[in-house]
Amino acid sequence: MTETAPTQAGARRLFFALWPDATTRDALNRTGLWLFRHWGGRRMRADTLHLTLSFLGDVPAAQLDVLLLDIQAIAIKRFELSFDRPGYWLHNHIGWLGLSQPSAPLEALVQALRDQLGERAIPFDNRPYTPHVTLLRKSHGGKTVACLPVRWSVDEFVLVASDPQSDGAHYEVLERWPLPG
Ligand code: ATP
Ligand code: MG
């Protein structure tokens, strides 16, 4: 097992995400198998499948406390996403599933999180947001593939710690914030 030392004592590598329920996870995993048959590579383990909302990187322990205690519920009603667009990135050999149509509530959720992080002076990757669920690593890609859409009912967002290990990152959900019904 290899472990990457955090840059600061007690720091953890963190990101906000949507975490699928069992039904959505299974559907994403089936699409991962379908894409693997076309594009090869290494499939993500089913229990690791997620949609990153905001990536923070190494966060010192004191700021983790701020996140856990201080991040407020977000007044965006539960919403549905349809993951219907497979894609492949040549630069990092990742095969993924994303959205063919932008989602206003998803963009609002990401912006609300960014606003809260900014107000608390917690750094995050502020490049433009490209929603995607990583399904394949080290893939060679290939021809365009048609996929059945995966519906995802979003009723919460979560804060996740990522622990880099030799068999890929291990994730731990640290906290959950429900969205209003
Ligand atoms: P590994 O890096 O060990 O191959 P991983 O990419 O799944 O595994 P992390 O690098 O900890 O694990 O990333 C956690 C999540 O955040 C993943 O969904 C990843 O795609 C995303 N992510 C990582 N770095 C960034 C970044 N700079 N900006 C946006 N999202 C990122
Ligand atoms: Mg990574």
Coordinates of C-alpha atoms and ligand atoms in Angstrom, one line a residue:
M1 CA 0.0 0.0 0.0
T2 CA 1.4 3.4 -0.9
E3 CA 0.3 6.4 0.9
T4 CA 0.8 10.0 -0.2
A5 CA 1.8 12.2 2.7
P6 CA -0.6 15.2 3.2
T7 CA 1.0 18.5 2.5
Q8 CA 0.1 19.6 6.1
A9 CA -0.2 17.6 9.3
G10 CA -3.8 16.5 9.8
A11 CA -4.8 17.6 6.3
R12 CA -7.2 15.6 4.3
R13 CA -7.9 15.6 0.5
L14 CA -11.6 16.7 0.2
F15 CA -14.3 17.2 -2.3
F16 CA -18.0 17.9 -2.4
A17 CA -20.0 15.4 -4.4
L18 CA -23.3 13.7 -5.3
W19 CA -23.2 10.1 -4.2
P20 CA -25.6 7.7 -6.0
D21 CA -28.1 5.5 -4.3
A22 CA -27.9 1.8 -5.0
T23 CA -30.2 1.9 -8.0
T24 CA -28.3 4.7 -9.6
R25 CA -24.9 3.3 -8.8
D26 CA -25.9 0.0 -10.4
A27 CA -27.1 1.8 -13.6
L28 CA -23.9 3.8 -13.7
N29 CA -21.9 0.6 -13.2
R30 CA -23.7 -1.1 -16.1
T31 CA -22.9 1.8 -18.3
G32 CA -19.3 1.5 -17.2
L33 CA -19.3 -2.1 -18.3
W34 CA -20.8 -1.2 -21.6
L35 CA -18.2 1.5 -22.2
F36 CA -15.4 -0.8 -21.1
R37 CA -16.5 -3.3 -23.8
H38 CA -16.0 -0.6 -26.4
W39 CA -13.2 1.5 -25.0
G40 CA -11.2 -0.8 -22.6
G41 CA -9.2 0.5 -19.7
R42 CA -9.8 -0.1 -16.0
R43 CA -13.4 0.2 -14.6
M44 CA -14.0 2.3 -11.5
R45 CA -15.2 0.1 -8.6
A46 CA -19.0 0.4 -8.3
D47 CA -18.7 1.7 -4.7
T48 CA -16.5 4.6 -5.8
L49 CA -18.8 6.0 -8.5
H50 CA -19.8 9.7 -7.8
L51 CA -20.2 13.1 -9.3
T52 CA -17.7 15.7 -8.0
L53 CA -19.3 19.1 -7.4
S54 CA -16.3 21.0 -6.0
F55 CA -12.7 19.8 -5.5
L56 CA -10.9 21.3 -2.5
G57 CA -7.7 19.3 -2.4
D58 CA -5.7 19.1 0.9
V59 CA -7.6 20.9 3.6
P60 CA -6.0 21.4 7.1
A61 CA -7.8 20.0 10.1
A62 CA -9.0 23.4 11.3
Q63 CA -10.7 24.1 8.0
L64 CA -12.3 20.7 8.0
D65 CA -14.0 21.6 11.3
V66 CA -15.3 24.8 9.6
L67 CA -16.6 22.8 6.7
L68 CA -18.4 20.2 9.0
L69 CA -19.9 22.8 11.3
D70 CA -20.4 25.8 9.0
I71 CA -21.5 24.7 5.6
Q72 CA -25.2 25.6 5.4
A73 CA -28.1 23.7 3.9
I74 CA -28.7 24.9 0.4
A75 CA -32.2 26.0 -0.6
I76 CA -32.3 24.2 -4.0
K77 CA -35.1 21.7 -4.2
R78 CA -34.4 18.1 -5.0
F79 CA -34.0 17.6 -8.7
E80 CA -33.4 15.0 -11.4
L81 CA -30.4 14.5 -13.7
S82 CA -30.2 12.5 -16.8
F83 CA -26.7 11.2 -17.5
D84 CA -27.0 10.5 -21.2
R85 CA -23.7 11.6 -22.8
P86 CA -20.7 9.3 -22.7
G87 CA -17.3 10.9 -23.4
Y88 CA -13.6 10.3 -23.5
W89 CA -10.8 12.6 -22.7
L90 CA -7.6 12.0 -24.6
H91 CA -5.4 14.0 -22.2
N92 CA -6.0 11.8 -19.2
H93 CA -7.5 8.6 -20.8
I94 CA -10.7 8.8 -18.8
G95 CA -14.0 7.5 -20.1
W96 CA -17.0 9.2 -18.4
L97 CA -20.7 9.8 -18.5
G98 CA -22.1 13.3 -18.5
L99 CA -25.1 15.4 -19.5
S100 CA -26.1 16.4 -23.0
Q101 CA -28.1 19.3 -21.6
P102 CA -26.9 21.7 -18.9
S103 CA -28.8 21.4 -15.6
A104 CA -29.8 24.7 -14.0
P105 CA -30.3 23.2 -10.5
L106 CA -26.9 21.4 -10.7
E107 CA -25.2 24.6 -11.7
A108 CA -27.0 26.5 -9.0
L109 CA -25.9 23.9 -6.4
V110 CA -22.2 24.1 -7.5
Q111 CA -22.4 27.9 -7.5
A112 CA -24.0 28.0 -4.0
L113 CA -21.2 25.7 -2.7
R114 CA -18.5 27.9 -4.3
D115 CA -20.1 30.9 -2.7
Q116 CA -20.0 29.3 0.7
L117 CA -16.4 28.2 0.3
G118 CA -15.4 31.7 -0.9
E119 CA -17.1 33.3 2.1
R120 CA -15.1 31.1 4.4
A121 CA -11.8 31.6 2.5
I122 CA -11.6 27.9 1.8
P123 CA -9.7 27.3 -1.5
F124 CA -11.2 25.1 -4.2
D125 CA -10.6 24.4 -7.9
N126 CA -12.5 27.2 -9.6
R127 CA -12.1 26.2 -13.2
P128 CA -15.3 26.0 -15.2
Y129 CA -17.4 23.0 -14.0
T130 CA -17.8 20.0 -16.3
P131 CA -20.2 17.5 -14.8
H132 CA -19.0 14.0 -15.4
V133 CA -19.0 10.6 -13.6
T134 CA -15.6 8.9 -14.3
L135 CA -16.3 5.3 -15.3
L136 CA -13.0 4.2 -17.0
R137 CA -9.3 5.0 -16.3
K138 CA -6.4 4.3 -18.7
S139 CA -8.9 3.8 -21.5
H140 CA -7.9 4.0 -25.2
G141 CA -11.3 5.4 -26.1
G142 CA -12.7 4.8 -29.6
K143 CA -15.8 5.4 -31.7
T144 CA -18.8 7.3 -30.3
V145 CA -21.0 4.9 -28.2
A146 CA -24.7 5.3 -27.6
C147 CA -25.8 4.7 -24.0
L148 CA -29.1 4.3 -22.2
P149 CA -29.6 7.4 -20.1
V150 CA -29.1 7.0 -16.3
R151 CA -31.6 8.9 -14.2
W152 CA -30.2 10.3 -10.9
S153 CA -32.6 11.7 -8.3
V154 CA -30.6 14.3 -6.3
D155 CA -31.7 14.7 -2.7
E156 CA -28.5 15.5 -0.9
F157 CA -24.9 16.5 -1.4
V158 CA -21.9 15.1 0.6
L159 CA -18.4 16.0 1.7
V160 CA -15.9 13.2 0.9
A161 CA -12.3 12.5 1.9
S162 CA -10.1 10.8 -0.7
D163 CA -7.3 8.6 0.4
P164 CA -4.9 7.8 -2.4
Q165 CA -3.9 4.1 -2.4
S166 CA -2.1 1.7 -4.8
D167 CA -5.4 0.2 -6.0
G168 CA -6.9 3.7 -6.6
A169 CA -8.4 6.3 -4.3
H170 CA -10.5 5.2 -1.4
Y171 CA -13.3 7.5 -0.5
E172 CA -15.1 8.2 2.9
V173 CA -18.3 10.2 3.1
L174 CA -17.7 12.6 6.1
E175 CA -21.0 14.5 6.1
R176 CA -24.3 14.8 4.3
W177 CA -26.5 17.8 3.6
P178 CA -30.1 17.1 2.5
L179 CA -31.8 19.2 -0.1
P180 CA -35.3 20.5 0.6
G181 CA -38.1 18.3 -0.8
Ligands
ATP1 P1 -6.6 9.1 -8.3 O1 -6.2 10.5 -8.4 O2 -5.9 8.4 -7.1 O3 -6.5 8.4 -9.6 P2 -9.3 10.1 -8.0 O4 -9.0 11.1 -9.1 O5 -10.6 9.4 -8.1 O6 -8.2 9.0 -7.9 P3 -8.8 12.3 -6.3 O7 -7.7 12.8 -7.2 O8 -8.7 12.4 -4.8 O9 -9.2 10.8 -6.6 O10 -10.1 13.1 -6.8 C1 -11.4 13.0 -6.1 C2 -12.4 13.5 -7.1 O11 -12.2 14.9 -7.4 C3 -12.5 12.8 -8.4 O12 -13.8 12.8 -8.9 C4 -11.6 13.6 -9.3 O13 -12.0 13.5 -10.7 C5 -12.0 15.0 -8.8 N1 -10.9 16.0 -9.0 C6 -9.6 15.7 -8.7 N2 -8.8 16.8 -8.9 C7 -9.6 17.8 -9.3 C8 -9.5 19.1 -9.8 N3 -8.3 19.7 -9.8 N4 -10.6 19.8 -10.1 C9 -11.8 19.2 -10.2 N5 -12.0 17.9 -9.8 C10 -11.0 17.2 -9.4
MG2 MG -7.2 12.3 -9.2

